[in-house]
């Protein structure tokens, strides 16, 4: 574990400034966003650390915290995919992919009804579903916009709106699964996830730590596969659109 000292804070600030400077110099368009993300992360971690210590022993409050996770994930995905947080269709893949999994874990006894277990497991799965939804949604909409002519050509051949759009956006959007696949393939060789290392440092045997981490990775693959599939389906049916600021809840014609 890294020692929590003033030096750690100084180095973190320096790394954040370097990241922002590089992004700005390379004209990546995210220089300011890097700084804002770092500052927000620091503030949120401080606040959440305080909140979690008061909710982990109260199941009702822990459930409310998980609900907050869903809300923030849905708003973030909506803003990234549709550019309009009022268009909450991106919440569908996130909730549908994760909620049944959490219920299954609870029903089988693998997920105790304790906030200290529920919050981190839910956070991992919801975060994975959010990332997959954003990546798949953005790629799907980009393909449908750039290759609109091919969609129209497919329509002239007798494809339905949904099938024509699916043929164009599915191959590119399916790439949203690549990060999860690479993480699973290289675990232990390139990446050492925090849950695995934390359990080892906490006194668990290598077999116990490995089994838990394997389960987390497999669960993430399942959650992200469902999220990507549903996101592509929503995009093909016109439920996901690039909304202009101020646009209402209309999501496209769809079928």
PDB file of C-alpha atoms in Angstrom:
ATOM      1  CA  UNK A   1       0.000   0.000   0.000  1.00  0.00           C
ATOM      2  CA  UNK A   2       1.188   3.528  -0.745  1.00  0.00           C
ATOM      3  CA  UNK A   3       1.903   5.603   2.373  1.00  0.00           C
ATOM      4  CA  UNK A   4      -0.680   8.356   2.845  1.00  0.00           C
ATOM      5  CA  UNK A   5       1.598  11.353   3.347  1.00  0.00           C
ATOM      6  CA  UNK A   6       1.771  14.929   2.039  1.00  0.00           C
ATOM      7  CA  UNK A   7       4.201  13.640  -0.582  1.00  0.00           C
ATOM      8  CA  UNK A   8       1.475  11.396  -1.992  1.00  0.00           C
ATOM      9  CA  UNK A   9      -0.823  14.386  -2.396  1.00  0.00           C
ATOM     10  CA  UNK A  10       1.877  16.503  -4.077  1.00  0.00           C
ATOM     11  CA  UNK A  11       2.768  13.739  -6.530  1.00  0.00           C
ATOM     12  CA  UNK A  12      -0.926  13.168  -7.322  1.00  0.00           C
ATOM     13  CA  UNK A  13      -1.364  16.876  -8.126  1.00  0.00           C
ATOM     14  CA  UNK A  14       1.742  16.859 -10.324  1.00  0.00           C
ATOM     15  CA  UNK A  15       0.524  13.798 -12.243  1.00  0.00           C
ATOM     16  CA  UNK A  16      -2.878  15.424 -12.749  1.00  0.00           C
ATOM     17  CA  UNK A  17      -1.260  18.597 -14.098  1.00  0.00           C
ATOM     18  CA  UNK A  18       0.951  16.563 -16.438  1.00  0.00           C
ATOM     19  CA  UNK A  19      -2.089  14.664 -17.727  1.00  0.00           C
ATOM     20  CA  UNK A  20      -3.942  17.924 -18.352  1.00  0.00           C
ATOM     21  CA  UNK A  21      -0.912  19.520 -20.011  1.00  0.00           C
ATOM     22  CA  UNK A  22      -0.360  16.561 -22.329  1.00  0.00           C
ATOM     23  CA  UNK A  23      -4.042  16.403 -23.267  1.00  0.00           C
ATOM     24  CA  UNK A  24      -4.031  20.117 -23.973  1.00  0.00           C
ATOM     25  CA  UNK A  25      -0.771  20.129 -25.940  1.00  0.00           C
ATOM     26  CA  UNK A  26      -1.934  17.176 -28.036  1.00  0.00           C
ATOM     27  CA  UNK A  27      -5.273  18.908 -28.651  1.00  0.00           C
ATOM     28  CA  UNK A  28      -7.204  15.922 -27.391  1.00  0.00           C
ATOM     29  CA  UNK A  29      -9.996  18.226 -26.301  1.00  0.00           C
ATOM     30  CA  UNK A  30      -9.985  17.041 -22.684  1.00  0.00           C
ATOM     31  CA  UNK A  31      -7.366  19.179 -20.970  1.00  0.00           C
ATOM     32  CA  UNK A  32      -9.818  21.013 -18.716  1.00  0.00           C
ATOM     33  CA  UNK A  33     -11.894  17.851 -18.257  1.00  0.00           C
ATOM     34  CA  UNK A  34      -8.841  16.049 -16.844  1.00  0.00           C
ATOM     35  CA  UNK A  35      -8.382  18.668 -14.132  1.00  0.00           C
ATOM     36  CA  UNK A  36     -12.095  18.772 -13.331  1.00  0.00           C
ATOM     37  CA  UNK A  37     -12.244  14.966 -13.148  1.00  0.00           C
ATOM     38  CA  UNK A  38      -9.297  14.855 -10.750  1.00  0.00           C
ATOM     39  CA  UNK A  39     -10.701  17.542  -8.463  1.00  0.00           C
ATOM     40  CA  UNK A  40     -14.158  15.929  -8.507  1.00  0.00           C
ATOM     41  CA  UNK A  41     -12.664  12.523  -7.732  1.00  0.00           C
ATOM     42  CA  UNK A  42     -10.846  13.908  -4.693  1.00  0.00           C
ATOM     43  CA  UNK A  43     -13.940  15.674  -3.359  1.00  0.00           C
ATOM     44  CA  UNK A  44     -16.244  12.730  -4.052  1.00  0.00           C
ATOM     45  CA  UNK A  45     -13.924  10.181  -2.458  1.00  0.00           C
ATOM     46  CA  UNK A  46     -13.653  12.272   0.692  1.00  0.00           C
ATOM     47  CA  UNK A  47     -17.419  12.684   0.888  1.00  0.00           C
ATOM     48  CA  UNK A  48     -18.229   9.080   0.012  1.00  0.00           C
ATOM     49  CA  UNK A  49     -15.666   7.754   2.495  1.00  0.00           C
ATOM     50  CA  UNK A  50     -17.502   9.638   5.235  1.00  0.00           C
ATOM     51  CA  UNK A  51     -20.928   8.508   4.031  1.00  0.00           C
ATOM     52  CA  UNK A  52     -20.006   4.842   3.615  1.00  0.00           C
ATOM     53  CA  UNK A  53     -18.735   4.583   7.177  1.00  0.00           C
ATOM     54  CA  UNK A  54     -22.213   5.621   8.329  1.00  0.00           C
ATOM     55  CA  UNK A  55     -24.309   3.456   5.996  1.00  0.00           C
ATOM     56  CA  UNK A  56     -22.508   0.102   5.816  1.00  0.00           C
ATOM     57  CA  UNK A  57     -24.117  -1.070   9.058  1.00  0.00           C
ATOM     58  CA  UNK A  58     -27.626   0.001   7.993  1.00  0.00           C
ATOM     59  CA  UNK A  59     -29.060  -2.076   5.154  1.00  0.00           C
ATOM     60  CA  UNK A  60     -31.767   0.452   4.283  1.00  0.00           C
ATOM     61  CA  UNK A  61     -29.258   3.281   3.930  1.00  0.00           C
ATOM     62  CA  UNK A  62     -26.931   1.002   1.967  1.00  0.00           C
ATOM     63  CA  UNK A  63     -29.775   0.245  -0.450  1.00  0.00           C
ATOM     64  CA  UNK A  64     -30.371   3.985  -0.889  1.00  0.00           C
ATOM     65  CA  UNK A  65     -26.671   4.415  -1.602  1.00  0.00           C
ATOM     66  CA  UNK A  66     -26.886   1.761  -4.316  1.00  0.00           C
ATOM     67  CA  UNK A  67     -29.911   3.569  -5.762  1.00  0.00           C
ATOM     68  CA  UNK A  68     -27.804   6.731  -5.880  1.00  0.00           C
ATOM     69  CA  UNK A  69     -25.151   4.769  -7.794  1.00  0.00           C
ATOM     70  CA  UNK A  70     -27.753   3.783 -10.372  1.00  0.00           C
ATOM     71  CA  UNK A  71     -28.947   7.375 -10.701  1.00  0.00           C
ATOM     72  CA  UNK A  72     -25.474   8.812 -11.222  1.00  0.00           C
ATOM     73  CA  UNK A  73     -24.544   6.031 -13.667  1.00  0.00           C
ATOM     74  CA  UNK A  74     -27.717   6.614 -15.692  1.00  0.00           C
ATOM     75  CA  UNK A  75     -27.201  10.383 -15.836  1.00  0.00           C
ATOM     76  CA  UNK A  76     -23.541   9.985 -16.780  1.00  0.00           C
ATOM     77  CA  UNK A  77     -24.310   7.490 -19.540  1.00  0.00           C
ATOM     78  CA  UNK A  78     -27.150   9.633 -20.875  1.00  0.00           C
ATOM     79  CA  UNK A  79     -24.904  12.679 -21.012  1.00  0.00           C
ATOM     80  CA  UNK A  80     -22.138  10.797 -22.808  1.00  0.00           C
ATOM     81  CA  UNK A  81     -24.294   8.883 -25.270  1.00  0.00           C
ATOM     82  CA  UNK A  82     -27.158  11.228 -26.111  1.00  0.00           C
ATOM     83  CA  UNK A  83     -25.684  14.568 -24.979  1.00  0.00           C
ATOM     84  CA  UNK A  84     -28.923  15.113 -23.065  1.00  0.00           C
ATOM     85  CA  UNK A  85     -29.312  13.788 -19.526  1.00  0.00           C
ATOM     86  CA  UNK A  86     -33.097  13.901 -19.798  1.00  0.00           C
ATOM     87  CA  UNK A  87     -32.988  11.088 -22.342  1.00  0.00           C
ATOM     88  CA  UNK A  88     -32.670   8.233 -19.881  1.00  0.00           C
ATOM     89  CA  UNK A  89     -32.806   5.293 -22.276  1.00  0.00           C
ATOM     90  CA  UNK A  90     -29.153   4.481 -21.373  1.00  0.00           C
ATOM     91  CA  UNK A  91     -30.424   3.612 -17.893  1.00  0.00           C
ATOM     92  CA  UNK A  92     -32.183   0.558 -19.343  1.00  0.00           C
ATOM     93  CA  UNK A  93     -29.017  -1.456 -20.162  1.00  0.00           C
ATOM     94  CA  UNK A  94     -27.395  -0.480 -16.854  1.00  0.00           C
ATOM     95  CA  UNK A  95     -30.321  -1.558 -14.690  1.00  0.00           C
ATOM     96  CA  UNK A  96     -31.275  -4.608 -16.760  1.00  0.00           C
ATOM     97  CA  UNK A  97     -27.709  -5.911 -16.820  1.00  0.00           C
ATOM     98  CA  UNK A  98     -26.959  -5.509 -13.116  1.00  0.00           C
ATOM     99  CA  UNK A  99     -30.167  -5.763 -11.083  1.00  0.00           C
ATOM    100  CA  UNK A 100     -30.926  -9.442 -11.915  1.00  0.00           C
ATOM    101  CA  UNK A 101     -27.318 -10.355 -11.166  1.00  0.00           C
ATOM    102  CA  UNK A 102     -27.449  -8.695  -7.747  1.00  0.00           C
ATOM    103  CA  UNK A 103     -30.772 -10.394  -7.003  1.00  0.00           C
ATOM    104  CA  UNK A 104     -29.334 -13.776  -8.032  1.00  0.00           C
ATOM    105  CA  UNK A 105     -26.301 -13.285  -5.784  1.00  0.00           C
ATOM    106  CA  UNK A 106     -28.567 -12.388  -2.865  1.00  0.00           C
ATOM    107  CA  UNK A 107     -30.960 -15.300  -3.518  1.00  0.00           C
ATOM    108  CA  UNK A 108     -28.110 -17.831  -3.594  1.00  0.00           C
ATOM    109  CA  UNK A 109     -26.574 -16.480  -0.405  1.00  0.00           C
ATOM    110  CA  UNK A 110     -23.373 -15.349  -2.120  1.00  0.00           C
ATOM    111  CA  UNK A 111     -24.208 -11.706  -1.410  1.00  0.00           C
ATOM    112  CA  UNK A 112     -24.996 -11.231   2.300  1.00  0.00           C
ATOM    113  CA  UNK A 113     -27.558  -8.597   3.213  1.00  0.00           C
ATOM    114  CA  UNK A 114     -24.835  -6.346   4.554  1.00  0.00           C
ATOM    115  CA  UNK A 115     -23.951  -2.893   3.296  1.00  0.00           C
ATOM    116  CA  UNK A 116     -20.221  -3.527   3.570  1.00  0.00           C
ATOM    117  CA  UNK A 117     -20.579  -6.265   0.917  1.00  0.00           C
ATOM    118  CA  UNK A 118     -23.496  -4.904  -1.120  1.00  0.00           C
ATOM    119  CA  UNK A 119     -22.006  -1.469  -1.836  1.00  0.00           C
ATOM    120  CA  UNK A 120     -18.649  -2.543  -3.340  1.00  0.00           C
ATOM    121  CA  UNK A 121     -20.118  -5.421  -5.372  1.00  0.00           C
ATOM    122  CA  UNK A 122     -22.925  -3.241  -6.720  1.00  0.00           C
ATOM    123  CA  UNK A 123     -20.437  -0.479  -7.482  1.00  0.00           C
ATOM    124  CA  UNK A 124     -18.205  -2.774  -9.511  1.00  0.00           C
ATOM    125  CA  UNK A 125     -21.089  -4.150 -11.576  1.00  0.00           C
ATOM    126  CA  UNK A 126     -22.879  -0.823 -12.088  1.00  0.00           C
ATOM    127  CA  UNK A 127     -19.620   0.861 -13.079  1.00  0.00           C
ATOM    128  CA  UNK A 128     -18.858  -1.871 -15.585  1.00  0.00           C
ATOM    129  CA  UNK A 129     -22.343  -1.667 -17.090  1.00  0.00           C
ATOM    130  CA  UNK A 130     -22.094   2.129 -17.334  1.00  0.00           C
ATOM    131  CA  UNK A 131     -18.759   1.974 -19.146  1.00  0.00           C
ATOM    132  CA  UNK A 132     -19.996  -0.669 -21.593  1.00  0.00           C
ATOM    133  CA  UNK A 133     -23.194   1.286 -22.272  1.00  0.00           C
ATOM    134  CA  UNK A 134     -21.301   4.500 -22.980  1.00  0.00           C
ATOM    135  CA  UNK A 135     -18.755   2.858 -25.280  1.00  0.00           C
ATOM    136  CA  UNK A 136     -21.345   0.827 -27.183  1.00  0.00           C
ATOM    137  CA  UNK A 137     -23.809   3.700 -27.438  1.00  0.00           C
ATOM    138  CA  UNK A 138     -21.305   6.217 -28.732  1.00  0.00           C
ATOM    139  CA  UNK A 139     -19.869   3.816 -31.309  1.00  0.00           C
ATOM    140  CA  UNK A 140     -23.328   2.750 -32.467  1.00  0.00           C
ATOM    141  CA  UNK A 141     -24.527   6.317 -32.982  1.00  0.00           C
ATOM    142  CA  UNK A 142     -21.285   7.329 -34.695  1.00  0.00           C
ATOM    143  CA  UNK A 143     -21.613   4.468 -37.164  1.00  0.00           C
ATOM    144  CA  UNK A 144     -25.272   5.191 -37.853  1.00  0.00           C
ATOM    145  CA  UNK A 145     -24.476   8.864 -38.490  1.00  0.00           C
ATOM    146  CA  UNK A 146     -21.407   8.345 -40.670  1.00  0.00           C
ATOM    147  CA  UNK A 147     -22.842   5.444 -42.648  1.00  0.00           C
ATOM    148  CA  UNK A 148     -26.387   6.688 -43.075  1.00  0.00           C
ATOM    149  CA  UNK A 149     -26.197   5.985 -46.789  1.00  0.00           C
ATOM    150  CA  UNK A 150     -25.563   2.295 -46.156  1.00  0.00           C
ATOM    151  CA  UNK A 151     -28.559   2.141 -43.840  1.00  0.00           C
ATOM    152  CA  UNK A 152     -30.748   3.662 -46.544  1.00  0.00           C
ATOM    153  CA  UNK A 153     -29.337   1.211 -49.097  1.00  0.00           C
ATOM    154  CA  UNK A 154     -30.286  -1.688 -46.834  1.00  0.00           C
ATOM    155  CA  UNK A 155     -33.801  -0.273 -46.518  1.00  0.00           C
ATOM    156  CA  UNK A 156     -34.180  -0.285 -50.301  1.00  0.00           C
ATOM    157  CA  UNK A 157     -33.274  -3.986 -50.255  1.00  0.00           C
ATOM    158  CA  UNK A 158     -36.200  -4.741 -47.965  1.00  0.00           C
ATOM    159  CA  UNK A 159     -34.556  -4.591 -44.526  1.00  0.00           C
ATOM    160  CA  UNK A 160     -36.639  -3.208 -41.683  1.00  0.00           C
ATOM    161  CA  UNK A 161     -35.452  -0.019 -39.963  1.00  0.00           C
ATOM    162  CA  UNK A 162     -34.146  -2.019 -37.028  1.00  0.00           C
ATOM    163  CA  UNK A 163     -32.377  -4.690 -39.095  1.00  0.00           C
ATOM    164  CA  UNK A 164     -30.764  -2.148 -41.426  1.00  0.00           C
ATOM    165  CA  UNK A 165     -29.419  -0.142 -38.489  1.00  0.00           C
ATOM    166  CA  UNK A 166     -28.276  -3.290 -36.696  1.00  0.00           C
ATOM    167  CA  UNK A 167     -26.181  -4.427 -39.665  1.00  0.00           C
ATOM    168  CA  UNK A 168     -24.295  -1.140 -39.582  1.00  0.00           C
ATOM    169  CA  UNK A 169     -23.826  -0.404 -35.889  1.00  0.00           C
ATOM    170  CA  UNK A 170     -23.459  -3.857 -34.313  1.00  0.00           C
ATOM    171  CA  UNK A 171     -19.913  -4.735 -35.513  1.00  0.00           C
ATOM    172  CA  UNK A 172     -18.408  -1.467 -34.279  1.00  0.00           C
ATOM    173  CA  UNK A 173     -20.394  -1.187 -31.053  1.00  0.00           C
ATOM    174  CA  UNK A 174     -19.573  -4.776 -30.074  1.00  0.00           C
ATOM    175  CA  UNK A 175     -16.000  -3.577 -29.571  1.00  0.00           C
ATOM    176  CA  UNK A 176     -17.148  -2.151 -26.235  1.00  0.00           C
ATOM    177  CA  UNK A 177     -16.572  -5.637 -24.812  1.00  0.00           C
ATOM    178  CA  UNK A 178     -12.856  -5.594 -25.671  1.00  0.00           C
ATOM    179  CA  UNK A 179     -11.647  -3.846 -22.463  1.00  0.00           C
ATOM    180  CA  UNK A 180     -13.438  -6.393 -20.257  1.00  0.00           C
ATOM    181  CA  UNK A 181     -12.150  -9.274 -22.361  1.00  0.00           C
ATOM    182  CA  UNK A 182      -8.564  -7.992 -22.215  1.00  0.00           C
ATOM    183  CA  UNK A 183      -8.791  -7.417 -18.466  1.00  0.00           C
ATOM    184  CA  UNK A 184      -9.970 -10.995 -17.944  1.00  0.00           C
ATOM    185  CA  UNK A 185      -7.390 -12.484 -20.304  1.00  0.00           C
ATOM    186  CA  UNK A 186      -4.452 -10.657 -18.720  1.00  0.00           C
ATOM    187  CA  UNK A 187      -5.444 -10.779 -15.042  1.00  0.00           C
ATOM    188  CA  UNK A 188      -2.510 -11.941 -12.942  1.00  0.00           C
ATOM    189  CA  UNK A 189      -0.096 -11.379 -15.831  1.00  0.00           C
ATOM    190  CA  UNK A 190      -0.540  -7.668 -16.540  1.00  0.00           C
ATOM    191  CA  UNK A 191      -3.188  -6.458 -14.108  1.00  0.00           C
ATOM    192  CA  UNK A 192      -3.523  -7.241 -10.403  1.00  0.00           C
ATOM    193  CA  UNK A 193      -7.026  -6.070  -9.443  1.00  0.00           C
ATOM    194  CA  UNK A 194      -7.587  -4.327  -6.138  1.00  0.00           C
ATOM    195  CA  UNK A 195     -10.002  -6.948  -4.810  1.00  0.00           C
ATOM    196  CA  UNK A 196      -7.426  -9.697  -5.333  1.00  0.00           C
ATOM    197  CA  UNK A 197      -4.550  -7.794  -3.742  1.00  0.00           C
ATOM    198  CA  UNK A 198      -6.748  -6.504  -0.939  1.00  0.00           C
ATOM    199  CA  UNK A 199      -7.852  -9.998   0.030  1.00  0.00           C
ATOM    200  CA  UNK A 200      -4.265 -11.241   0.038  1.00  0.00           C
ATOM    201  CA  UNK A 201      -3.170  -8.345   2.239  1.00  0.00           C
ATOM    202  CA  UNK A 202      -6.186  -9.000   4.463  1.00  0.00           C
ATOM    203  CA  UNK A 203      -5.054 -12.563   5.183  1.00  0.00           C
ATOM    204  CA  UNK A 204      -7.011 -14.594   2.621  1.00  0.00           C
ATOM    205  CA  UNK A 205      -5.328 -17.553   0.975  1.00  0.00           C
ATOM    206  CA  UNK A 206      -4.240 -17.217  -2.680  1.00  0.00           C
ATOM    207  CA  UNK A 207      -6.991 -19.708  -3.605  1.00  0.00           C
ATOM    208  CA  UNK A 208      -9.683 -17.660  -1.864  1.00  0.00           C
ATOM    209  CA  UNK A 209      -8.474 -14.383  -3.359  1.00  0.00           C
ATOM    210  CA  UNK A 210      -8.223 -15.903  -6.818  1.00  0.00           C
ATOM    211  CA  UNK A 211     -11.697 -17.450  -6.625  1.00  0.00           C
ATOM    212  CA  UNK A 212     -13.335 -14.173  -5.595  1.00  0.00           C
ATOM    213  CA  UNK A 213     -11.502 -12.175  -8.257  1.00  0.00           C
ATOM    214  CA  UNK A 214     -12.396 -14.726 -10.929  1.00  0.00           C
ATOM    215  CA  UNK A 215     -16.038 -14.448  -9.937  1.00  0.00           C
ATOM    216  CA  UNK A 216     -15.911 -10.642 -10.158  1.00  0.00           C
ATOM    217  CA  UNK A 217     -14.352 -10.767 -13.626  1.00  0.00           C
ATOM    218  CA  UNK A 218     -16.890 -13.311 -14.901  1.00  0.00           C
ATOM    219  CA  UNK A 219     -19.762 -11.304 -13.434  1.00  0.00           C
ATOM    220  CA  UNK A 220     -18.416  -8.179 -15.138  1.00  0.00           C
ATOM    221  CA  UNK A 221     -18.242 -10.002 -18.471  1.00  0.00           C
ATOM    222  CA  UNK A 222     -21.866 -11.095 -18.101  1.00  0.00           C
ATOM    223  CA  UNK A 223     -23.059  -7.639 -17.068  1.00  0.00           C
ATOM    224  CA  UNK A 224     -21.204  -5.872 -19.861  1.00  0.00           C
ATOM    225  CA  UNK A 225     -22.314  -8.386 -22.496  1.00  0.00           C
ATOM    226  CA  UNK A 226     -25.949  -7.746 -21.561  1.00  0.00           C
ATOM    227  CA  UNK A 227     -25.423  -3.969 -21.419  1.00  0.00           C
ATOM    228  CA  UNK A 228     -23.743  -3.850 -24.838  1.00  0.00           C
ATOM    229  CA  UNK A 229     -26.420  -6.047 -26.413  1.00  0.00           C
ATOM    230  CA  UNK A 230     -29.274  -3.909 -25.085  1.00  0.00           C
ATOM    231  CA  UNK A 231     -27.509  -0.667 -25.996  1.00  0.00           C
ATOM    232  CA  UNK A 232     -27.055  -1.781 -29.598  1.00  0.00           C
ATOM    233  CA  UNK A 233     -30.698  -2.831 -29.713  1.00  0.00           C
ATOM    234  CA  UNK A 234     -31.840   0.559 -28.433  1.00  0.00           C
ATOM    235  CA  UNK A 235     -29.643   2.366 -30.949  1.00  0.00           C
ATOM    236  CA  UNK A 236     -30.941   0.234 -33.831  1.00  0.00           C
ATOM    237  CA  UNK A 237     -34.532   0.926 -32.815  1.00  0.00           C
ATOM    238  CA  UNK A 238     -33.948   4.681 -32.702  1.00  0.00           C
ATOM    239  CA  UNK A 239     -34.299   5.009 -28.934  1.00  0.00           C
ATOM    240  CA  UNK A 240     -30.806   6.475 -28.623  1.00  0.00           C
ATOM    241  CA  UNK A 241     -30.180   9.672 -30.543  1.00  0.00           C
ATOM    242  CA  UNK A 242     -27.748  12.554 -30.426  1.00  0.00           C
ATOM    243  CA  UNK A 243     -29.997  15.078 -28.728  1.00  0.00           C
ATOM    244  CA  UNK A 244     -29.459  18.787 -29.129  1.00  0.00           C
ATOM    245  CA  UNK A 245     -29.399  20.816 -25.900  1.00  0.00           C
ATOM    246  CA  UNK A 246     -32.939  21.539 -24.794  1.00  0.00           C
ATOM    247  CA  UNK A 247     -34.483  18.702 -26.814  1.00  0.00           C
ATOM    248  CA  UNK A 248     -37.307  16.824 -25.138  1.00  0.00           C
ATOM    249  CA  UNK A 249     -37.769  13.167 -24.464  1.00  0.00           C
ATOM    250  CA  UNK A 250     -38.454  12.100 -28.019  1.00  0.00           C
ATOM    251  CA  UNK A 251     -36.068   9.309 -28.907  1.00  0.00           C
ATOM    252  CA  UNK A 252     -36.523   8.849 -32.630  1.00  0.00           C
ATOM    253  CA  UNK A 253     -38.984   7.007 -34.786  1.00  0.00           C
ATOM    254  CA  UNK A 254     -37.863   3.462 -34.064  1.00  0.00           C
ATOM    255  CA  UNK A 255     -39.937   0.367 -34.612  1.00  0.00           C
TER     256      UNK A 255
END
